[in-house]
Amino acid sequence: MVTTGVMTEAELKRMVGFTPDGTFVVSLYLNVDGAKHPRLQDYEKELRGLLHQAEREWIHGDKGVDKAKRRSLKQDLDKIGAFVTGNWRRDGQKGLAVFSCAAAGFWHVFELPVGVPSALIVGDEPYAKTLTAVLDEYKRYCVVSVDRRKARYFTVYLGEIEEHHGVFVDERVPDQVKEGEWASLRQSRIARHIEDHVLHHLKDVAGLTFNFFLEHSFDRLILAGRSELIPKFRAVLHPYLQMRVAGEFQAGPDAPLPEILKESLRVEEDIQRREEEALLHRLEEEAHPGGLGVTGLRPTVDALMRGQAHILLIKAGYATQGYVCYRDHFLATADGVCPVCGGKLSEAPDIVEDMVQLAINQNVQVEHISHVAERLAQDKVGALLRFGL
Ligand SMILES: [Zn+2]
């Protein structure tokens, strides 16, 4: 079973909360970004390295792991290896997350739109923090496509579209008056009659949309249809849903699915760009002595270490070397000793990954800036702070 991004929040919670009975869970994160790994062999090589390391450490190592656990773990590693190097192909995705516990029949695959640090974690439960942090950056959209007598529902999440419930057709709405068929007075009466039906239809669709919201708990709503109909539909929506309207486009219920997806992604991109701009605007306003913002690697690392960070902003794809004490979760931009244990810091090949990990552990929101990346060209990273100093 392949679980993609359309998993509901409840299902995700169940997946994250899974605890096997006396066996390990293997969590794999693999960076499959085409910019970093142009060929399949590139990320397959990285995967093989991670699998071999886990095998050496946990199966042939001296950790005293019992036989049943080792057997189950071997199955997990083999299954993951076979899956990634088998028929699976990235299709524009940049990250892959796989969770497996063969002994319990537990197997979940997530294809992700952003690159993730490659890692393989053997533990007593799924290591899901990286996954949830990625998913938290993406909103769930509901698209309602409506015309004068029909409606269709879609959800768009992580670049995928799913249709729900089929086409809702309101049989009460009569066909439109044909031109020239009626005298003008009669025509206007009939038109009024039709308009009443259309309004009823829109109210029905608004009610269905609210039910759909209760069932699917989407974050935002996109309205699709003819431009003269959308304001009427919007006006009869529940106020709670009106607040969630993110945008609109012209495509009726008969539009092909790829068109609905393309237009929805355009609305989503517009919103993401505006949100990124707003965040960077706040950062620029606050990045002064005593302000609630810092920019640049070192001040941002320091803010994270002091627990000040509220939102971590990273130019998408930024990676740089640094220093860490993995035991005490201490990060630094320069070599030295850990102030907690006094041990020598280790070199971290990409400290940005460690910052993201630390941020996730501290429940700091992580935002990868990709639409207005040029605004972080200089500083690369920054943070909005909970409190100043
Ligand atoms: Zn230390």
mmCIF file of C-alpha atoms and ligand atoms in Angstrom:
data_model
loop_
_atom_site.group_PDB
_atom_site.id
_atom_site.type_symbol
_atom_site.label_atom_id
_atom_site.label_comp_id
_atom_site.label_asym_id
_atom_site.label_seq_id
_atom_site.Cartn_x
_atom_site.Cartn_y
_atom_site.Cartn_z
ATOM 1 C CA MET A 1 0.000 0.000 0.000
ATOM 2 C CA VAL A 2 1.321 3.384 -0.937
ATOM 3 C CA THR A 3 0.015 6.233 1.135
ATOM 4 C CA THR A 4 0.438 9.572 -0.551
ATOM 5 C CA GLY A 5 -0.041 13.085 0.688
ATOM 6 C CA VAL A 6 -3.813 12.871 0.588
ATOM 7 C CA MET A 7 -3.822 11.083 3.939
ATOM 8 C CA THR A 8 -6.182 12.850 6.330
ATOM 9 C CA GLU A 9 -4.922 14.426 9.530
ATOM 10 C CA ALA A 10 -6.573 11.696 11.606
ATOM 11 C CA GLU A 11 -4.854 8.960 9.589
ATOM 12 C CA LEU A 12 -1.559 10.775 9.910
ATOM 13 C CA LYS A 13 -1.982 10.997 13.683
ATOM 14 C CA ARG A 14 -2.663 7.253 13.854
ATOM 15 C CA MET A 15 0.397 6.556 11.727
ATOM 16 C CA VAL A 16 2.615 8.766 13.894
ATOM 17 C CA GLY A 17 1.267 7.213 17.098
ATOM 18 C CA PHE A 18 1.981 3.623 16.001
ATOM 19 C CA THR A 19 3.957 1.595 18.549
ATOM 20 C CA PRO A 20 4.859 -1.964 17.619
ATOM 21 C CA ASP A 21 4.984 -4.807 20.094
ATOM 22 C CA GLY A 22 8.646 -5.523 20.702
ATOM 23 C CA THR A 23 9.979 -4.808 17.199
ATOM 24 C CA PHE A 24 11.627 -1.830 15.577
ATOM 25 C CA VAL A 25 10.099 0.704 13.213
ATOM 26 C CA VAL A 26 12.333 1.881 10.393
ATOM 27 C CA SER A 27 11.877 5.472 9.226
ATOM 28 C CA LEU A 28 13.608 6.447 6.022
ATOM 29 C CA TYR A 29 13.943 9.978 4.692
ATOM 30 C CA LEU A 30 15.509 10.216 1.286
ATOM 31 C CA ASN A 31 16.390 13.334 -0.638
ATOM 32 C CA VAL A 32 15.399 12.575 -4.245
ATOM 33 C CA ASP A 33 15.604 16.168 -5.451
ATOM 34 C CA GLY A 34 16.521 16.156 -9.127
ATOM 35 C CA ALA A 35 18.714 19.241 -8.633
ATOM 36 C CA LYS A 36 20.837 17.358 -6.103
ATOM 37 C CA HIS A 37 20.484 13.875 -7.615
ATOM 38 C CA PRO A 38 20.056 14.118 -11.394
ATOM 39 C CA ARG A 39 20.119 10.341 -11.930
ATOM 40 C CA LEU A 40 18.214 7.587 -10.115
ATOM 41 C CA GLN A 41 21.540 5.923 -9.313
ATOM 42 C CA ASP A 42 22.578 8.998 -7.295
ATOM 43 C CA TYR A 43 19.904 8.687 -4.637
ATOM 44 C CA GLU A 44 19.900 4.886 -4.866
ATOM 45 C CA LYS A 45 23.559 4.975 -3.877
ATOM 46 C CA GLU A 46 22.755 7.167 -0.894
ATOM 47 C CA LEU A 47 19.975 4.761 0.063
ATOM 48 C CA ARG A 48 22.267 1.730 -0.127
ATOM 49 C CA GLY A 49 24.736 3.517 2.148
ATOM 50 C CA LEU A 50 22.017 4.153 4.740
ATOM 51 C CA LEU A 51 20.735 0.553 4.547
ATOM 52 C CA HIS A 52 24.231 -0.907 4.928
ATOM 53 C CA GLN A 53 24.988 1.351 7.856
ATOM 54 C CA ALA A 54 21.782 0.320 9.638
ATOM 55 C CA GLU A 55 22.542 -3.348 8.960
ATOM 56 C CA ARG A 56 26.092 -3.029 10.312
ATOM 57 C CA GLU A 57 24.974 -1.152 13.374
ATOM 58 C CA TRP A 58 21.788 -2.962 14.365
ATOM 59 C CA ILE A 59 22.012 -6.457 12.877
ATOM 60 C CA HIS A 60 25.721 -7.277 12.942
ATOM 61 C CA GLY A 61 26.716 -4.743 15.607
ATOM 62 C CA ASP A 62 27.152 -5.160 19.350
ATOM 63 C CA LYS A 63 23.929 -3.485 20.464
ATOM 64 C CA GLY A 64 22.622 -6.756 21.884
ATOM 65 C CA VAL A 65 19.477 -6.705 19.748
ATOM 66 C CA ASP A 66 17.508 -9.950 20.083
ATOM 67 C CA LYS A 67 16.986 -12.306 17.184
ATOM 68 C CA ALA A 68 13.302 -11.579 16.490
ATOM 69 C CA LYS A 69 13.951 -7.848 16.351
ATOM 70 C CA ARG A 70 16.901 -8.347 14.026
ATOM 71 C CA ARG A 71 14.852 -10.586 11.744
ATOM 72 C CA SER A 72 12.038 -8.037 11.515
ATOM 73 C CA LEU A 73 14.520 -5.232 10.947
ATOM 74 C CA LYS A 74 16.212 -7.145 8.123
ATOM 75 C CA GLN A 75 12.812 -7.532 6.442
ATOM 76 C CA ASP A 76 12.194 -3.791 6.767
ATOM 77 C CA LEU A 77 15.551 -2.863 5.276
ATOM 78 C CA ASP A 78 15.117 -5.319 2.389
ATOM 79 C CA LYS A 79 11.581 -4.156 1.706
ATOM 80 C CA ILE A 80 12.559 -0.478 1.690
ATOM 81 C CA GLY A 81 15.535 -1.188 -0.589
ATOM 82 C CA ALA A 82 13.392 -3.192 -3.004
ATOM 83 C CA PHE A 83 10.692 -0.527 -3.033
ATOM 84 C CA VAL A 84 12.906 2.467 -3.783
ATOM 85 C CA THR A 85 15.124 0.701 -6.318
ATOM 86 C CA GLY A 86 12.195 -1.199 -7.853
ATOM 87 C CA ASN A 87 9.332 0.326 -9.753
ATOM 88 C CA TRP A 88 9.097 3.498 -7.711
ATOM 89 C CA ARG A 89 9.979 6.661 -9.652
ATOM 90 C CA ARG A 90 10.042 10.233 -8.479
ATOM 91 C CA ASP A 91 7.589 12.298 -10.449
ATOM 92 C CA GLY A 92 8.806 15.779 -9.648
ATOM 93 C CA GLN A 93 8.918 14.969 -5.919
ATOM 94 C CA LYS A 94 11.979 16.052 -3.985
ATOM 95 C CA GLY A 95 11.614 14.033 -0.823
ATOM 96 C CA LEU A 96 10.548 10.525 0.079
ATOM 97 C CA ALA A 97 9.569 9.229 3.512
ATOM 98 C CA VAL A 98 8.989 5.524 4.200
ATOM 99 C CA PHE A 99 7.929 3.950 7.500
ATOM 100 C CA SER A 100 8.080 0.194 7.909
ATOM 101 C CA CYS A 101 7.561 -2.435 10.569
ATOM 102 C CA ALA A 102 7.306 -5.715 8.709
ATOM 103 C CA ALA A 103 6.393 -7.759 11.790
ATOM 104 C CA ALA A 104 3.262 -5.642 12.292
ATOM 105 C CA GLY A 105 2.404 -5.189 8.594
ATOM 106 C CA PHE A 106 3.042 -1.444 9.001
ATOM 107 C CA TRP A 107 4.077 0.303 5.773
ATOM 108 C CA HIS A 108 3.614 3.933 4.741
ATOM 109 C CA VAL A 109 5.121 5.903 1.891
ATOM 110 C CA PHE A 110 5.018 9.678 1.486
ATOM 111 C CA GLU A 111 6.188 11.546 -1.575
ATOM 112 C CA LEU A 112 7.134 15.092 -0.635
ATOM 113 C CA PRO A 113 7.407 18.328 -2.614
ATOM 114 C CA VAL A 114 10.477 19.524 -0.687
ATOM 115 C CA GLY A 115 13.854 17.923 -0.174
ATOM 116 C CA VAL A 116 14.420 16.303 3.207
ATOM 117 C CA PRO A 117 17.740 15.456 4.850
ATOM 118 C CA SER A 118 18.458 11.807 4.004
ATOM 119 C CA ALA A 119 18.437 9.679 7.134
ATOM 120 C CA LEU A 120 17.461 6.222 8.250
ATOM 121 C CA ILE A 121 16.238 5.943 11.810
ATOM 122 C CA VAL A 122 15.744 2.652 13.628
ATOM 123 C CA GLY A 123 13.568 3.132 16.685
ATOM 124 C CA ASP A 124 10.660 1.937 18.783
ATOM 125 C CA GLU A 125 8.226 4.218 16.969
ATOM 126 C CA PRO A 126 8.044 6.088 13.642
ATOM 127 C CA TYR A 127 10.365 9.066 13.514
ATOM 128 C CA ALA A 128 7.746 11.417 12.087
ATOM 129 C CA LYS A 129 8.839 14.896 13.144
ATOM 130 C CA THR A 130 10.528 15.678 9.843
ATOM 131 C CA LEU A 131 7.460 14.514 7.965
ATOM 132 C CA THR A 132 4.992 16.500 10.045
ATOM 133 C CA ALA A 133 7.133 19.629 9.758
ATOM 134 C CA VAL A 134 7.086 19.294 5.957
ATOM 135 C CA LEU A 135 3.352 18.641 5.920
ATOM 136 C CA ASP A 136 2.688 21.604 8.220
ATOM 137 C CA GLU A 137 4.117 23.891 5.586
ATOM 138 C CA TYR A 138 1.404 22.805 3.162
ATOM 139 C CA LYS A 139 -2.253 23.670 3.418
ATOM 140 C CA ARG A 140 -5.156 21.465 2.439
ATOM 141 C CA TYR A 141 -7.331 23.073 -0.206
ATOM 142 C CA CYS A 142 -10.895 22.281 -1.099
ATOM 143 C CA VAL A 143 -12.007 23.272 -4.580
ATOM 144 C CA VAL A 144 -15.714 23.630 -5.271
ATOM 145 C CA SER A 145 -16.606 23.947 -8.895
ATOM 146 C CA VAL A 146 -20.109 25.182 -9.384
ATOM 147 C CA ASP A 147 -22.436 26.142 -12.210
ATOM 148 C CA ARG A 148 -26.169 26.887 -12.313
ATOM 149 C CA ARG A 149 -27.196 23.303 -11.608
ATOM 150 C CA LYS A 150 -24.134 21.243 -10.810
ATOM 151 C CA ALA A 151 -21.262 21.146 -8.357
ATOM 152 C CA ARG A 152 -18.104 19.098 -7.955
ATOM 153 C CA TYR A 153 -15.748 18.767 -4.994
ATOM 154 C CA PHE A 154 -12.025 18.283 -5.020
ATOM 155 C CA THR A 155 -9.210 18.393 -2.518
ATOM 156 C CA VAL A 156 -5.764 19.553 -3.497
ATOM 157 C CA TYR A 157 -2.875 18.727 -1.193
ATOM 158 C CA LEU A 158 0.852 18.461 -1.844
ATOM 159 C CA GLY A 159 0.317 18.985 -5.543
ATOM 160 C CA GLU A 160 -2.197 16.165 -5.903
ATOM 161 C CA ILE A 161 -5.870 16.413 -6.699
ATOM 162 C CA GLU A 162 -8.602 14.082 -5.554
ATOM 163 C CA GLU A 163 -12.258 14.198 -6.526
ATOM 164 C CA HIS A 164 -14.948 13.475 -3.959
ATOM 165 C CA HIS A 165 -18.567 12.377 -4.169
ATOM 166 C CA GLY A 166 -18.896 12.729 -7.962
ATOM 167 C CA VAL A 167 -21.034 15.410 -9.590
ATOM 168 C CA PHE A 168 -23.904 16.922 -7.617
ATOM 169 C CA VAL A 169 -26.730 17.757 -10.035
ATOM 170 C CA ASP A 170 -29.734 19.817 -9.024
ATOM 171 C CA GLU A 171 -32.587 18.613 -11.242
ATOM 172 C CA ARG A 172 -34.914 21.413 -10.149
ATOM 173 C CA VAL A 173 -33.022 24.104 -12.006
ATOM 174 C CA PRO A 174 -34.720 24.541 -15.406
ATOM 175 C CA ASP A 175 -32.740 25.181 -18.541
ATOM 176 C CA GLN A 176 -32.074 28.754 -19.463
ATOM 177 C CA VAL A 177 -34.494 30.626 -21.647
ATOM 178 C CA LYS A 178 -33.550 30.429 -25.284
ATOM 179 C CA GLU A 179 -33.082 33.746 -26.956
ATOM 180 C CA GLY A 180 -35.959 35.128 -28.953
ATOM 181 C CA GLU A 181 -38.306 32.397 -27.835
ATOM 182 C CA TRP A 182 -40.376 34.499 -25.433
ATOM 183 C CA ALA A 183 -41.809 37.933 -25.292
ATOM 184 C CA SER A 184 -39.720 40.179 -23.086
ATOM 185 C CA LEU A 185 -42.125 40.337 -20.110
ATOM 186 C CA ARG A 186 -42.601 36.619 -19.966
ATOM 187 C CA GLN A 187 -38.925 36.131 -20.467
ATOM 188 C CA SER A 188 -38.033 38.244 -17.465
ATOM 189 C CA ARG A 189 -40.543 36.346 -15.298
ATOM 190 C CA ILE A 190 -39.095 33.037 -16.343
ATOM 191 C CA ALA A 191 -35.622 34.360 -15.832
ATOM 192 C CA ARG A 192 -36.590 35.389 -12.285
ATOM 193 C CA HIS A 193 -38.022 31.935 -11.664
ATOM 194 C CA ILE A 194 -34.800 30.344 -12.873
ATOM 195 C CA GLU A 195 -32.767 32.701 -10.722
ATOM 196 C CA ASP A 196 -34.731 31.525 -7.657
ATOM 197 C CA HIS A 197 -33.860 27.957 -8.499
ATOM 198 C CA VAL A 198 -30.237 28.844 -9.067
ATOM 199 C CA LEU A 199 -30.105 30.569 -5.680
ATOM 200 C CA HIS A 200 -31.616 27.482 -4.026
ATOM 201 C CA HIS A 201 -29.068 25.350 -5.800
ATOM 202 C CA LEU A 202 -26.216 27.565 -4.611
ATOM 203 C CA LYS A 203 -27.551 27.402 -1.052
ATOM 204 C CA ASP A 204 -27.688 23.597 -1.283
ATOM 205 C CA VAL A 205 -24.117 23.525 -2.561
ATOM 206 C CA ALA A 206 -23.067 25.883 0.259
ATOM 207 C CA GLY A 207 -24.617 23.456 2.762
ATOM 208 C CA LEU A 208 -22.836 20.513 1.132
ATOM 209 C CA THR A 209 -19.602 22.470 1.247
ATOM 210 C CA PHE A 210 -19.961 23.000 4.976
ATOM 211 C CA ASN A 211 -20.580 19.274 5.494
ATOM 212 C CA PHE A 212 -17.563 18.577 3.326
ATOM 213 C CA PHE A 213 -15.544 20.902 5.549
ATOM 214 C CA LEU A 214 -16.654 19.067 8.706
ATOM 215 C CA GLU A 215 -15.719 15.769 7.083
ATOM 216 C CA HIS A 216 -12.376 16.728 5.537
ATOM 217 C CA SER A 217 -11.236 19.730 7.642
ATOM 218 C CA PHE A 218 -9.494 21.568 4.807
ATOM 219 C CA ASP A 219 -7.593 24.783 5.498
ATOM 220 C CA ARG A 220 -8.661 26.821 2.515
ATOM 221 C CA LEU A 221 -11.350 26.984 -0.082
ATOM 222 C CA ILE A 222 -11.069 27.763 -3.772
ATOM 223 C CA LEU A 223 -14.189 28.635 -5.754
ATOM 224 C CA ALA A 224 -14.358 27.680 -9.409
ATOM 225 C CA GLY A 225 -17.024 28.669 -11.901
ATOM 226 C CA ARG A 226 -18.237 31.496 -14.059
ATOM 227 C CA SER A 227 -17.243 34.872 -12.698
ATOM 228 C CA GLU A 228 -20.834 36.126 -12.413
ATOM 229 C CA LEU A 229 -21.872 33.117 -10.348
ATOM 230 C CA ILE A 230 -19.013 33.031 -7.858
ATOM 231 C CA PRO A 231 -19.972 36.162 -5.848
ATOM 232 C CA LYS A 232 -23.511 34.770 -5.470
ATOM 233 C CA PHE A 233 -22.154 31.457 -4.248
ATOM 234 C CA ARG A 234 -19.690 33.117 -1.940
ATOM 235 C CA ALA A 235 -22.470 35.214 -0.390
ATOM 236 C CA VAL A 236 -24.454 32.133 0.684
ATOM 237 C CA LEU A 237 -21.466 30.271 2.134
ATOM 238 C CA HIS A 238 -21.215 29.812 5.892
ATOM 239 C CA PRO A 239 -19.267 32.810 7.320
ATOM 240 C CA TYR A 240 -16.669 30.386 8.603
ATOM 241 C CA LEU A 241 -16.058 29.215 5.044
ATOM 242 C CA GLN A 242 -16.148 32.716 3.608
ATOM 243 C CA MET A 243 -13.121 33.454 5.771
ATOM 244 C CA ARG A 244 -11.330 30.495 4.237
ATOM 245 C CA VAL A 245 -11.830 31.463 0.612
ATOM 246 C CA ALA A 246 -8.332 31.659 -0.817
ATOM 247 C CA GLY A 247 -9.110 32.494 -4.403
ATOM 248 C CA GLU A 248 -11.158 31.673 -7.447
ATOM 249 C CA PHE A 249 -10.829 30.728 -11.081
ATOM 250 C CA GLN A 250 -13.034 30.204 -14.082
ATOM 251 C CA ALA A 251 -13.694 26.516 -14.658
ATOM 252 C CA GLY A 252 -17.082 24.886 -14.433
ATOM 253 C CA PRO A 253 -17.894 21.388 -13.151
ATOM 254 C CA ASP A 254 -17.347 19.978 -16.643
ATOM 255 C CA ALA A 255 -13.733 21.127 -16.798
ATOM 256 C CA PRO A 256 -11.137 18.341 -17.042
ATOM 257 C CA LEU A 257 -9.317 17.360 -13.865
ATOM 258 C CA PRO A 258 -5.839 18.504 -15.004
ATOM 259 C CA GLU A 259 -7.228 21.979 -15.661
ATOM 260 C CA ILE A 260 -8.807 22.168 -12.183
ATOM 261 C CA LEU A 261 -5.491 21.067 -10.669
ATOM 262 C CA LYS A 262 -3.432 23.532 -12.697
ATOM 263 C CA GLU A 263 -5.648 26.473 -11.778
ATOM 264 C CA SER A 264 -5.771 25.424 -8.118
ATOM 265 C CA LEU A 265 -1.992 25.225 -7.928
ATOM 266 C CA ARG A 266 -1.779 28.691 -9.428
ATOM 267 C CA VAL A 267 -4.036 30.045 -6.648
ATOM 268 C CA GLU A 268 -1.968 28.169 -4.060
ATOM 269 C CA GLU A 269 1.266 29.562 -5.464
ATOM 270 C CA ASP A 270 -0.076 33.115 -5.361
ATOM 271 C CA ILE A 271 -0.967 32.670 -1.711
ATOM 272 C CA GLN A 272 2.362 31.105 -0.847
ATOM 273 C CA ARG A 273 4.153 33.988 -2.520
ATOM 274 C CA ARG A 274 2.101 36.561 -0.612
ATOM 275 C CA GLU A 275 2.689 34.732 2.669
ATOM 276 C CA GLU A 276 6.411 34.525 2.053
ATOM 277 C CA GLU A 277 6.467 38.219 1.208
ATOM 278 C CA ALA A 278 4.604 39.050 4.425
ATOM 279 C CA LEU A 279 7.020 36.952 6.501
ATOM 280 C CA LEU A 280 10.063 38.571 4.917
ATOM 281 C CA HIS A 281 8.521 42.000 5.356
ATOM 282 C CA ARG A 282 8.086 41.274 9.075
ATOM 283 C CA LEU A 283 11.622 39.946 9.270
ATOM 284 C CA GLU A 284 13.053 43.048 7.591
ATOM 285 C CA GLU A 285 11.083 45.335 9.915
ATOM 286 C CA GLU A 286 12.143 43.470 13.054
ATOM 287 C CA ALA A 287 15.760 42.762 12.201
ATOM 288 C CA HIS A 288 17.307 45.575 14.216
ATOM 289 C CA PRO A 289 18.934 45.615 17.673
ATOM 290 C CA GLY A 290 16.199 44.920 20.226
ATOM 291 C CA GLY A 291 13.751 43.889 17.491
ATOM 292 C CA LEU A 292 11.901 40.588 17.148
ATOM 293 C CA GLY A 293 13.909 39.351 14.193
ATOM 294 C CA VAL A 294 17.417 38.185 13.346
ATOM 295 C CA THR A 295 19.018 37.439 9.986
ATOM 296 C CA GLY A 296 22.125 35.580 8.913
ATOM 297 C CA LEU A 297 23.467 32.193 9.979
ATOM 298 C CA ARG A 298 25.154 32.981 13.252
ATOM 299 C CA PRO A 299 22.449 35.216 14.833
ATOM 300 C CA THR A 300 19.819 32.691 13.749
ATOM 301 C CA VAL A 301 21.707 29.744 15.259
ATOM 302 C CA ASP A 302 22.183 31.757 18.465
ATOM 303 C CA ALA A 303 18.479 32.650 18.616
ATOM 304 C CA LEU A 304 17.579 28.973 18.180
ATOM 305 C CA MET A 305 19.995 27.985 20.936
ATOM 306 C CA ARG A 306 18.418 30.538 23.294
ATOM 307 C CA GLY A 307 14.918 29.232 22.536
ATOM 308 C CA GLN A 308 13.918 32.629 21.141
ATOM 309 C CA ALA A 309 12.890 31.520 17.674
ATOM 310 C CA HIS A 310 9.235 31.470 16.727
ATOM 311 C CA ILE A 311 9.479 31.051 12.949
ATOM 312 C CA LEU A 312 12.607 29.880 11.169
ATOM 313 C CA LEU A 313 12.947 31.163 7.599
ATOM 314 C CA ILE A 314 15.319 29.399 5.213
ATOM 315 C CA LYS A 315 16.096 30.128 1.609
ATOM 316 C CA ALA A 316 14.973 26.931 -0.130
ATOM 317 C CA GLY A 317 17.904 24.631 -0.851
ATOM 318 C CA TYR A 318 20.360 26.449 1.430
ATOM 319 C CA ALA A 319 23.004 24.185 2.968
ATOM 320 C CA THR A 320 26.218 25.044 4.757
ATOM 321 C CA GLN A 321 28.767 23.441 7.020
ATOM 322 C CA GLY A 322 28.886 24.011 10.813
ATOM 323 C CA TYR A 323 29.672 22.496 14.205
ATOM 324 C CA VAL A 324 27.547 20.505 16.631
ATOM 325 C CA CYS A 325 27.456 18.520 19.829
ATOM 326 C CA TYR A 326 24.870 15.919 18.885
ATOM 327 C CA ARG A 327 24.548 14.753 22.496
ATOM 328 C CA ASP A 328 23.509 18.151 23.844
ATOM 329 C CA HIS A 329 21.925 19.475 20.648
ATOM 330 C CA PHE A 330 24.346 22.367 20.671
ATOM 331 C CA LEU A 331 24.950 24.110 17.322
ATOM 332 C CA ALA A 332 27.642 26.597 16.435
ATOM 333 C CA THR A 333 28.975 28.283 13.332
ATOM 334 C CA ALA A 334 32.585 28.105 14.536
ATOM 335 C CA ASP A 335 34.676 25.243 15.906
ATOM 336 C CA GLY A 336 35.148 24.981 19.671
ATOM 337 C CA VAL A 337 33.878 23.077 22.680
ATOM 338 C CA CYS A 338 30.342 22.327 23.783
ATOM 339 C CA PRO A 339 29.418 24.616 26.704
ATOM 340 C CA VAL A 340 27.256 21.845 28.196
ATOM 341 C CA CYS A 341 29.594 18.821 28.259
ATOM 342 C CA GLY A 342 32.914 20.486 27.470
ATOM 343 C CA GLY A 343 33.554 18.023 24.604
ATOM 344 C CA LYS A 344 34.952 19.028 21.235
ATOM 345 C CA LEU A 345 32.310 19.947 18.670
ATOM 346 C CA SER A 346 31.932 17.726 15.605
ATOM 347 C CA GLU A 347 31.823 19.015 12.074
ATOM 348 C CA ALA A 348 28.313 18.975 10.625
ATOM 349 C CA PRO A 349 28.226 18.655 6.824
ATOM 350 C CA ASP A 350 25.023 20.695 6.705
ATOM 351 C CA ILE A 351 24.178 22.688 9.803
ATOM 352 C CA VAL A 352 20.965 23.934 8.187
ATOM 353 C CA GLU A 353 19.585 20.390 8.490
ATOM 354 C CA ASP A 354 20.526 20.402 12.173
ATOM 355 C CA MET A 355 18.863 23.794 12.622
ATOM 356 C CA VAL A 356 15.690 22.457 11.037
ATOM 357 C CA GLN A 357 15.837 19.419 13.303
ATOM 358 C CA LEU A 358 16.358 21.591 16.385
ATOM 359 C CA ALA A 359 13.552 23.912 15.311
ATOM 360 C CA ILE A 360 11.225 20.941 14.847
ATOM 361 C CA ASN A 361 12.126 19.667 18.312
ATOM 362 C CA GLN A 362 11.406 23.104 19.809
ATOM 363 C CA ASN A 363 8.078 23.375 17.959
ATOM 364 C CA VAL A 364 9.418 26.280 15.963
ATOM 365 C CA GLN A 365 7.610 26.791 12.669
ATOM 366 C CA VAL A 366 9.903 26.151 9.688
ATOM 367 C CA GLU A 367 9.304 27.999 6.418
ATOM 368 C CA HIS A 368 11.283 27.270 3.267
ATOM 369 C CA ILE A 369 11.268 30.443 1.201
ATOM 370 C CA SER A 370 11.037 29.394 -2.430
ATOM 371 C CA HIS A 371 8.812 31.901 -4.246
ATOM 372 C CA VAL A 372 10.701 35.030 -3.227
ATOM 373 C CA ALA A 373 14.048 33.332 -2.559
ATOM 374 C CA GLU A 374 15.900 36.345 -3.977
ATOM 375 C CA ARG A 375 14.959 38.303 -0.858
ATOM 376 C CA LEU A 376 17.096 35.919 1.209
ATOM 377 C CA ALA A 377 19.951 35.906 -1.296
ATOM 378 C CA GLN A 378 22.215 37.701 1.172
ATOM 379 C CA ASP A 379 21.330 36.306 4.584
ATOM 380 C CA LYS A 380 20.042 32.832 3.560
ATOM 381 C CA VAL A 381 18.375 32.311 6.952
ATOM 382 C CA GLY A 382 16.590 34.322 9.598
ATOM 383 C CA ALA A 383 14.161 33.941 12.450
ATOM 384 C CA LEU A 384 11.207 35.781 13.849
ATOM 385 C CA LEU A 385 11.469 35.730 17.622
ATOM 386 C CA ARG A 386 9.069 35.081 20.488
ATOM 387 C CA PHE A 387 10.949 37.564 22.647
ATOM 388 C CA GLY A 388 13.833 39.995 22.183
ATOM 389 C CA LEU A 389 16.852 40.498 24.371
HETATM 390 ZN ZN ZN B 1 27.914 18.585 24.546
#
